[in-house]
Coordinates of C-alpha atoms in Angstrom, one line a residue:
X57 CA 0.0 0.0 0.0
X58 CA 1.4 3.2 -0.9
X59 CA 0.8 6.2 1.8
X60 CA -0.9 8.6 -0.3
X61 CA -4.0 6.6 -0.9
X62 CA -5.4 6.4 2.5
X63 CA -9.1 5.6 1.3
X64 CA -8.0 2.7 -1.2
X65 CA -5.9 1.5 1.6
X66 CA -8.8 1.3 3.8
X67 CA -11.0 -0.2 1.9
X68 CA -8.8 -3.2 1.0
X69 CA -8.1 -3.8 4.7
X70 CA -11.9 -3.7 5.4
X71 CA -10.4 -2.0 9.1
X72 CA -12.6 -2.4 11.7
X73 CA -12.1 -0.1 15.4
X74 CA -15.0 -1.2 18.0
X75 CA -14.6 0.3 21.7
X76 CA -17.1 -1.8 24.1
X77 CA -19.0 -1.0 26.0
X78 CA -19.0 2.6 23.6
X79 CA -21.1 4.3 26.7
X80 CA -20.2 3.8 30.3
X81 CA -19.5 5.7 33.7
X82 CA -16.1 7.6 33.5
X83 CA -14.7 4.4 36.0
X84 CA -15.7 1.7 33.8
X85 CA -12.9 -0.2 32.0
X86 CA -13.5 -0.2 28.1
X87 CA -11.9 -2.5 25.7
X88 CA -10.4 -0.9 22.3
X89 CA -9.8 -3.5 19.3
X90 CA -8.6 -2.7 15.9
X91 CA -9.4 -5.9 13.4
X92 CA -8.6 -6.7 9.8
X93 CA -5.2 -5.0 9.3
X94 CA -2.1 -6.4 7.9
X95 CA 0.3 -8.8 10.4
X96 CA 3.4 -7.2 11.9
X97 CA 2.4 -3.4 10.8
X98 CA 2.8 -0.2 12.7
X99 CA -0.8 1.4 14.0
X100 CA -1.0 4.6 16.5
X101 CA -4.5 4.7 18.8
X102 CA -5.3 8.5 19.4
X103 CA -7.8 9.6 21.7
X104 CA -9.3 13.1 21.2
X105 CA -11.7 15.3 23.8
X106 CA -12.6 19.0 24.1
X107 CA -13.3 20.4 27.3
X108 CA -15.8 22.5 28.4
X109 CA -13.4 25.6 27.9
X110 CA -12.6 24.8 24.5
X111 CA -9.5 23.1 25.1
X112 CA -8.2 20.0 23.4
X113 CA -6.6 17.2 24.9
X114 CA -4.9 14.2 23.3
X115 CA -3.6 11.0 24.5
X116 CA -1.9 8.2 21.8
X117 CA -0.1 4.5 22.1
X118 CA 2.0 3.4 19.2
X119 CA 1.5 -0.7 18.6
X120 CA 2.0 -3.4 16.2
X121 CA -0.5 -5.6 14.6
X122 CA -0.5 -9.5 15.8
X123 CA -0.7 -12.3 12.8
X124 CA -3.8 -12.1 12.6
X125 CA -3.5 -8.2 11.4
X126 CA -5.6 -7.3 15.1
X127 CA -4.4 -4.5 18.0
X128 CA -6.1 -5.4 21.5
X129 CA -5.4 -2.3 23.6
X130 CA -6.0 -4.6 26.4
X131 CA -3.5 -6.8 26.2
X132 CA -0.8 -5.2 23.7
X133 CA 1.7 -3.2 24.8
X134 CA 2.2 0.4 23.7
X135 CA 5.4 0.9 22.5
X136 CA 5.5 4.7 22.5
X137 CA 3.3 8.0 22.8
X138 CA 1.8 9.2 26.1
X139 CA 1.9 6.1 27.8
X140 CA 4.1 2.6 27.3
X141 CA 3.4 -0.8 27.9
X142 CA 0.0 -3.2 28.4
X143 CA -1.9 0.1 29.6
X144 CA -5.7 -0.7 28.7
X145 CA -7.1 3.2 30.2
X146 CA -3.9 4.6 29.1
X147 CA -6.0 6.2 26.0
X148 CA -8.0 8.6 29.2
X149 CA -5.2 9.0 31.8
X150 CA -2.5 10.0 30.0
X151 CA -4.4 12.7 28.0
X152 CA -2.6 16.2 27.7
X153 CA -3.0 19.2 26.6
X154 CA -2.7 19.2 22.6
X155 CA 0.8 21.4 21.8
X156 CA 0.3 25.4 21.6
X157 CA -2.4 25.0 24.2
X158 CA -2.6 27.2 27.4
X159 CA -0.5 26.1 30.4
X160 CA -1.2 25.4 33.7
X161 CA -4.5 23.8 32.7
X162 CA -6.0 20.7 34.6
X163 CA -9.4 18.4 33.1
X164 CA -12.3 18.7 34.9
X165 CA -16.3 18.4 33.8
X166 CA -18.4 20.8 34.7
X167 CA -21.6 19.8 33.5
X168 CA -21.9 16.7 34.8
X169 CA -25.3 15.9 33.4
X170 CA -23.8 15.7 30.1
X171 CA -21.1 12.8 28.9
X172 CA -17.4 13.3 28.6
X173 CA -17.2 12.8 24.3
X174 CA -13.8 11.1 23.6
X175 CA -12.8 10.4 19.8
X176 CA -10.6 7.5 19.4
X177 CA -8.8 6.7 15.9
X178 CA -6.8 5.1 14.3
X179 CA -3.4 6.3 12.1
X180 CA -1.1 4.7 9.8
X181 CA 2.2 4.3 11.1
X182 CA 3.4 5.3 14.6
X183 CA 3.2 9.3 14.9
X184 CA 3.6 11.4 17.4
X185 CA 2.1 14.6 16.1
X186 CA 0.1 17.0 13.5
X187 CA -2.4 14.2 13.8
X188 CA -5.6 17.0 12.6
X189 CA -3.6 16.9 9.5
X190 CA -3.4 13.5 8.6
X191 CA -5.9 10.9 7.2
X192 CA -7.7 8.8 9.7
X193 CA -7.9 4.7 9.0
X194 CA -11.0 4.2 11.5
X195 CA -12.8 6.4 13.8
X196 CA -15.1 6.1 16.7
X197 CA -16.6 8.2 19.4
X198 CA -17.4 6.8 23.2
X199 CA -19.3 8.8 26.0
X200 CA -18.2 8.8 29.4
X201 CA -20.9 9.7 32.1
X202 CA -20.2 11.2 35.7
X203 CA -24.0 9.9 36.0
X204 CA -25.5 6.7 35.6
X205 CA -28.9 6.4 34.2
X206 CA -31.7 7.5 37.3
X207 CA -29.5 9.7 39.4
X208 CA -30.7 13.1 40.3
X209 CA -28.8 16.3 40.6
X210 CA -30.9 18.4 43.6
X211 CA -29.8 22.3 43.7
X212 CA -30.2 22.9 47.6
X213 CA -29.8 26.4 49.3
X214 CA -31.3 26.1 52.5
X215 CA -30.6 26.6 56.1
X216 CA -27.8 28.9 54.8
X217 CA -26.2 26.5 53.1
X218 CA -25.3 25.6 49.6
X219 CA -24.5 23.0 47.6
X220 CA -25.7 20.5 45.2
X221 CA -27.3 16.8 46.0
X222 CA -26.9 13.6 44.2
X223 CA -29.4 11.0 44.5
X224 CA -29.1 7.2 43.2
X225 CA -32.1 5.9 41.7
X226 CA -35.0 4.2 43.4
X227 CA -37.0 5.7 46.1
X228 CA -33.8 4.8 48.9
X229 CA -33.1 5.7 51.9
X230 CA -29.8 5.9 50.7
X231 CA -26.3 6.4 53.0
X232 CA -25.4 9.7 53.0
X233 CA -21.9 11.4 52.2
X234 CA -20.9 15.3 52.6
X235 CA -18.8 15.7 49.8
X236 CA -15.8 18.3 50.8
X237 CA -14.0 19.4 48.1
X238 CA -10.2 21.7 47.8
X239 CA -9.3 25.0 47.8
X240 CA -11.3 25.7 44.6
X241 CA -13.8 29.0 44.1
X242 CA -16.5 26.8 42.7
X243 CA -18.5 23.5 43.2
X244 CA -16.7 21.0 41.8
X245 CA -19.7 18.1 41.3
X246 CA -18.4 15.3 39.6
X247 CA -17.3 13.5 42.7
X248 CA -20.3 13.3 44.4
X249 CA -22.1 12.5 40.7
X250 CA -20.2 9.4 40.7
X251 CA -20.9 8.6 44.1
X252 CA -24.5 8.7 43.7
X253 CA -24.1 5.9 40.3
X254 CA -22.5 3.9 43.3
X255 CA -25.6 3.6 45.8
X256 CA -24.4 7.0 48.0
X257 CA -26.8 10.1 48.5
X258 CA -23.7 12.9 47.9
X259 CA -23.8 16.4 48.9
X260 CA -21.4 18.9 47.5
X261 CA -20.7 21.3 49.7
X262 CA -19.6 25.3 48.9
X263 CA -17.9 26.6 51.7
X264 CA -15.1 28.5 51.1
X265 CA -16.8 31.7 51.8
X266 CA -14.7 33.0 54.9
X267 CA -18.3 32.7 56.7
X268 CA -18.5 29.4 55.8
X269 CA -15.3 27.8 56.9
X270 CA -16.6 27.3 60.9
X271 CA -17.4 24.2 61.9
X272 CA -21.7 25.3 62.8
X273 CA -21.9 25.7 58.2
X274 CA -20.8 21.9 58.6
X275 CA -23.3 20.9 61.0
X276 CA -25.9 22.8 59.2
X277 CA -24.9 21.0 55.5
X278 CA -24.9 18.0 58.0
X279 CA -28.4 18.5 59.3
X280 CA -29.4 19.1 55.9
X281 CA -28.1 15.6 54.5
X282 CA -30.1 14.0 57.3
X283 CA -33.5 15.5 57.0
X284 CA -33.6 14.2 53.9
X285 CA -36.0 11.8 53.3
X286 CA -34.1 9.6 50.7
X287 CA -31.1 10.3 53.1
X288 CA -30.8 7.1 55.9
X289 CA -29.6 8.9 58.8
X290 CA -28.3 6.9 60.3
X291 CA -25.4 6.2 57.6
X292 CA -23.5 9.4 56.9
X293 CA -19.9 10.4 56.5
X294 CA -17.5 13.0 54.7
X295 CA -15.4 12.5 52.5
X296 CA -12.7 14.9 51.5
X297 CA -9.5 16.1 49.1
X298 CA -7.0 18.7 50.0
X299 CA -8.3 21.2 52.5
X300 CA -11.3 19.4 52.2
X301 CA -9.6 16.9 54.1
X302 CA -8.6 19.3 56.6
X303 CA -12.3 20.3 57.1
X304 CA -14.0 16.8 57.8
X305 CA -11.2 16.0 60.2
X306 CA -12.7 19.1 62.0
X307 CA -15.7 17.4 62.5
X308 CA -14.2 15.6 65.6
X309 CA -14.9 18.3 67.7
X310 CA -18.3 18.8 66.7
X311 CA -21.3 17.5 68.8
X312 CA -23.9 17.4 66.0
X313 CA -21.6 15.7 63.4
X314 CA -22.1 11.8 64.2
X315 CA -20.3 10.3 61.4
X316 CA -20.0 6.4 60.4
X317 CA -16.9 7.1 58.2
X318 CA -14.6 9.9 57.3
X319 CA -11.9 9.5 54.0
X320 CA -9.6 11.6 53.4
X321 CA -7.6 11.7 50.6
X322 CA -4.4 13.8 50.4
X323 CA -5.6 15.3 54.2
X324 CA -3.6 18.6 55.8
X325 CA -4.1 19.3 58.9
X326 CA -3.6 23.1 58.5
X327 CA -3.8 25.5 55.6
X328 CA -1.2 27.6 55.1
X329 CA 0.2 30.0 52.9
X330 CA 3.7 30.7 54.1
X331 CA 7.2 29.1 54.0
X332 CA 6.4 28.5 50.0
X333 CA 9.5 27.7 48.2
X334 CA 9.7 27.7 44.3
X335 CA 11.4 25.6 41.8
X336 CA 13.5 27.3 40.2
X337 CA 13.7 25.7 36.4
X338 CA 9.7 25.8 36.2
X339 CA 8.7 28.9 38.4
X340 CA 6.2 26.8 40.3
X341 CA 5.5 26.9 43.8
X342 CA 5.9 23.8 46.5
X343 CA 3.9 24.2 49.8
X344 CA 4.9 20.7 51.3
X345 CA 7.7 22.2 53.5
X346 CA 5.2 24.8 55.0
X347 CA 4.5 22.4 58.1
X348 CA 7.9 20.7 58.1
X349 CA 9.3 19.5 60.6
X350 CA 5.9 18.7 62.1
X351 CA 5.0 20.9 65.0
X352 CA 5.5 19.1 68.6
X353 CA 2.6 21.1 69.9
X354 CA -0.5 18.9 70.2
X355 CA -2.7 22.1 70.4
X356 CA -2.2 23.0 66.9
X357 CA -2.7 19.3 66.1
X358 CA -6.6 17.6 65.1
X359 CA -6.9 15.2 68.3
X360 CA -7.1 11.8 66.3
X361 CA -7.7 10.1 70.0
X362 CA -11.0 11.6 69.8
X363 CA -12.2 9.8 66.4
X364 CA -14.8 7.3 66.5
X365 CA -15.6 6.2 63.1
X366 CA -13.4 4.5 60.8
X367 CA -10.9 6.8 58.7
X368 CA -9.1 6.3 55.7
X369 CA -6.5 8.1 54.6
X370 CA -5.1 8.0 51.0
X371 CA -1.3 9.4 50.9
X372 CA 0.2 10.0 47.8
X373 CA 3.9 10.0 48.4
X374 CA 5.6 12.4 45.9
X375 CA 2.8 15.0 47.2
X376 CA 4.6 18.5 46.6
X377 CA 1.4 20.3 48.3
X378 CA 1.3 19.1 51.6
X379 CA 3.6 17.1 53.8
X380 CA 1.0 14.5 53.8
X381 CA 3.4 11.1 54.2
X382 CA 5.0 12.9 57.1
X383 CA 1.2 14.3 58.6
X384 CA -0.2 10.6 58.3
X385 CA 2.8 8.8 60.1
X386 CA 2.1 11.5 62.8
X387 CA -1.4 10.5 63.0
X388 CA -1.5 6.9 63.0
X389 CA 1.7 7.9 66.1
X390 CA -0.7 9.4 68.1
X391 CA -3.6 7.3 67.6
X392 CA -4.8 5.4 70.2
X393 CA -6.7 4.2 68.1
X394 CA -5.5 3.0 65.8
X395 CA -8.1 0.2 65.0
X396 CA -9.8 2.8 63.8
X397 CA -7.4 4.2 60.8
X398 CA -6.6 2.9 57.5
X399 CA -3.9 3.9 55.3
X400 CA -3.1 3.7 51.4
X401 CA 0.3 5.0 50.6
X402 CA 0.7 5.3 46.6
X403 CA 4.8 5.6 46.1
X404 CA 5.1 8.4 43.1
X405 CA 2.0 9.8 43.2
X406 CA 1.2 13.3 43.8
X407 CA -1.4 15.3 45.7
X408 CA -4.4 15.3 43.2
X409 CA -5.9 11.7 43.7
X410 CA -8.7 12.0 42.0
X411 CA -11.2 9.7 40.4
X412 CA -9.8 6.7 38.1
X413 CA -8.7 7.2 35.0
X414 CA -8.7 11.0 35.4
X415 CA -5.4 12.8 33.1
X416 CA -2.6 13.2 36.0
X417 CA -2.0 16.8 36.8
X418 CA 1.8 17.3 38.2
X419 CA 1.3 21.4 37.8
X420 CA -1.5 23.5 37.2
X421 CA -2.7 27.3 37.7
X422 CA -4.2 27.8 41.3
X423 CA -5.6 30.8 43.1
X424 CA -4.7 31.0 46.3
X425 CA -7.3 31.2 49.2
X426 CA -6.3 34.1 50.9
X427 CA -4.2 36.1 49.0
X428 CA -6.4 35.1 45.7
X429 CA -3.4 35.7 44.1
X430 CA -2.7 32.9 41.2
X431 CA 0.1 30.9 40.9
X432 CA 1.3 27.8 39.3
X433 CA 1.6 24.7 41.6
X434 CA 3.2 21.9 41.6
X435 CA 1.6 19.1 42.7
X436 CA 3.7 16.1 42.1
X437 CA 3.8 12.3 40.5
X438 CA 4.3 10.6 38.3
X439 CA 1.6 9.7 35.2
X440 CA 1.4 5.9 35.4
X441 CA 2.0 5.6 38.7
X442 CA -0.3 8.4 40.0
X443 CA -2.9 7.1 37.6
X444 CA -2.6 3.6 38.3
X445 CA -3.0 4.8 42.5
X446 CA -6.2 6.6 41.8
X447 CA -7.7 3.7 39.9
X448 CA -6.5 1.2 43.2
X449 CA -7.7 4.3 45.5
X450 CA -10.9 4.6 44.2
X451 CA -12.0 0.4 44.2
X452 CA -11.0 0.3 47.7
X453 CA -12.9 3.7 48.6
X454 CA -15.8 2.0 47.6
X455 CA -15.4 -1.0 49.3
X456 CA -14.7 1.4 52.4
X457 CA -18.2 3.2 52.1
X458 CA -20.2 -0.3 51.2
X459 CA -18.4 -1.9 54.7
X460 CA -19.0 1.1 56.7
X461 CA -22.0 2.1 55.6
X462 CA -24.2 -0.3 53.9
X463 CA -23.1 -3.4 55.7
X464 CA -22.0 -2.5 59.4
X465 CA -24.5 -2.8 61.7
X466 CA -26.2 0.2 63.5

């Protein structure tokens, strides 16, 4: 086949690309075959989405046909592009930013009540770029949904507080979850949308507002989540991500909060804005050595002897936020107990665990909470590494909520 006649070649191939299932929740596995080429010969797999913001991201594996003329991304190995190796989601994780793009940019959904489009194709050859100006062998769009079919997203602004409900389908009750997320300046839904599709009432909670961040807006989102009558409750805990984390552990102190659970992924203890140090090659700021060494003082310390619910921490290890490795070994120190606390430790990963299969963000624009001054920070990890954590984080965060709050007795 000569490479000018891309449509000639691709009709005598007869090339088939089938993804399966084509339409699934954003932490279901898909398969991606390619069928009918010939043996031994050179194919790239490209993966295409625009965000919300009109930004495009891209994400490609280089791979050789088997005898039979077939590429399974599932089993093949990759032997170039964004990701290497037998790396079946590596097509979603190791998505960037297409070249001449903004920087500082990090993926998220917005709308979640609308799927996350992702164009996958196929290319002659193994390339690494201009890929909008070559011809495409096979093409094939999937959906990716925060929401499964049923859930419902419930505005809620009362008792002062305000946020946005996810209910799973069927008339419930259902456990409940307050849903606490970073140091962002906007609800950020798509957590507590998957949540829901996994059997958990969810309620995302905006509270940054410097009237907000007391522990009485907490027990009033709190009150909220249990007076609902789809809301068993019974059956509630928080979950949070950054400062987030630093909130529900907060909680302990509280006399209305009467959690079953608490997770915490990437916890802090404190937020704070001094003591930053930047890297000097990539201008980008690193807040982990803010709280180093830890402080001795127990007063400026959560008192973990006080929990009593499980917790379960998720650490990533390369975090360049926080000093979280250091602030969970301190913890589960001073535990007594201990019983109580569960740790994941992810070697490489960075500070933004998010949910599977999400593109890993070392560095991205951030405004800072107090100063609302924005910056570029560094986050940390690894790609494969940090993806493949928040894929193993995630599977046991569910079985965490289903033990602790489906199956536990009252």
């Amino acid at each position: 086949f000569v490479s000018r006649n891309f449509g000639q070649m691709r009709n005598l191939w007869r090339l088939l690309l089938s993804v399966q299932p084509s339409r699934g929740l954003v932490d279901e596995k898909f398969s991606v075959r390619v069928q009918n080429a010939p043996p031994a010969h050179p194919l790239t797999m490209h993966a295409l989405l625009h965000s919300e913001d009109g930004d495009t991201w891209e994400a490609f594996g280089h791979y050789v046909t088997d005898a039979g003329g077939d590429v399974n991304v599932t089993k093949d190995p990759s032997l170039g592009g964004t990701y290497v190796g037998v790396e079946p989601m590596g097509l979603l994780w190791s998505q960037r930013l297409v070249p001449g793009s903004r920087p500082g940019l990090r993926f998220r959904k917005q709308d979640v009540q609308t799927p996350m489009q992702v164009r996958l194709s196929v290319y002659q050859g193994h390339q690494s770029e201009g890929f909008m100006d070559r011809a495409v062998l096979a093409s094939v769009m999937m959906e990716r949904w925060y929401m499964a079919p049923g859930v419902r997203r419930v505005n809620i602004t009362e008792g002062g507080v305000t946020g946005t409900l996810f209910l799973p389908p069927g008339p419930g009750p259902f456990p409940g979850l307050l849903d606490l997320w970073g140091g962002v300046d906007s609800l950020v839904e798509y957590r507590s949308a998957l949540l829901a599709s996994h059997g958990f009432a969810s309620l995302t909670l905006d509270y940054l507002k410097p009237a907000q961040v007391k522990n009485e807006y907490f027990e009033d989102a709190y009150r909220v989540l249990q007076q609902h009558p789809q809301v068993c409750r019974r059956r509630i805990g928080l979950v949070g991500l950054s400062f987030g984390s630093s909130m529900a552990l907060r909680t302990i102190y509280s006399n209305v909060i009467q959690v079953r659970k608490c997770l915490n992924s990437v916890f802090m203890c404190f937020f704070n804005e001094i003591c930053i140090k930047v890297q000097p090659d990539s201008n980008q700021l690193i807040w982990r050595n803010a709280l180093l060494p830890m402080p001795t003082d127990t007063s400026k310390k959560v008192d973990v002897g006080r929990l009593q619910c499980p917790l379960l921490l998720v650490v990533g290890e390369d975090d360049q936020s926080w000093p979280v490795p250091e602030s969970a070994d301190d913890m589960m120190e001073r535990a007594g107990n201990s019983h109580l606390l569960t740790v994941l430790s992810y070697p490489r990963a960075g500070h933004l665990i998010e949910l599977p299969y999400s593109p890993h963000c070392r560095a991205s624009k951030f405004l800072t909470p107090l100063h609302k001054e924005r910056v570029m920070m560094l986050w940390g990890g690894e790609a494969a590494p940090h993806s493949h954590a928040q894929e193993d984080a995630w599977r046991k965060t569910l079985d965490f909520l289903r033990k602790n709050l489906y199956c536990s007795a009252d």
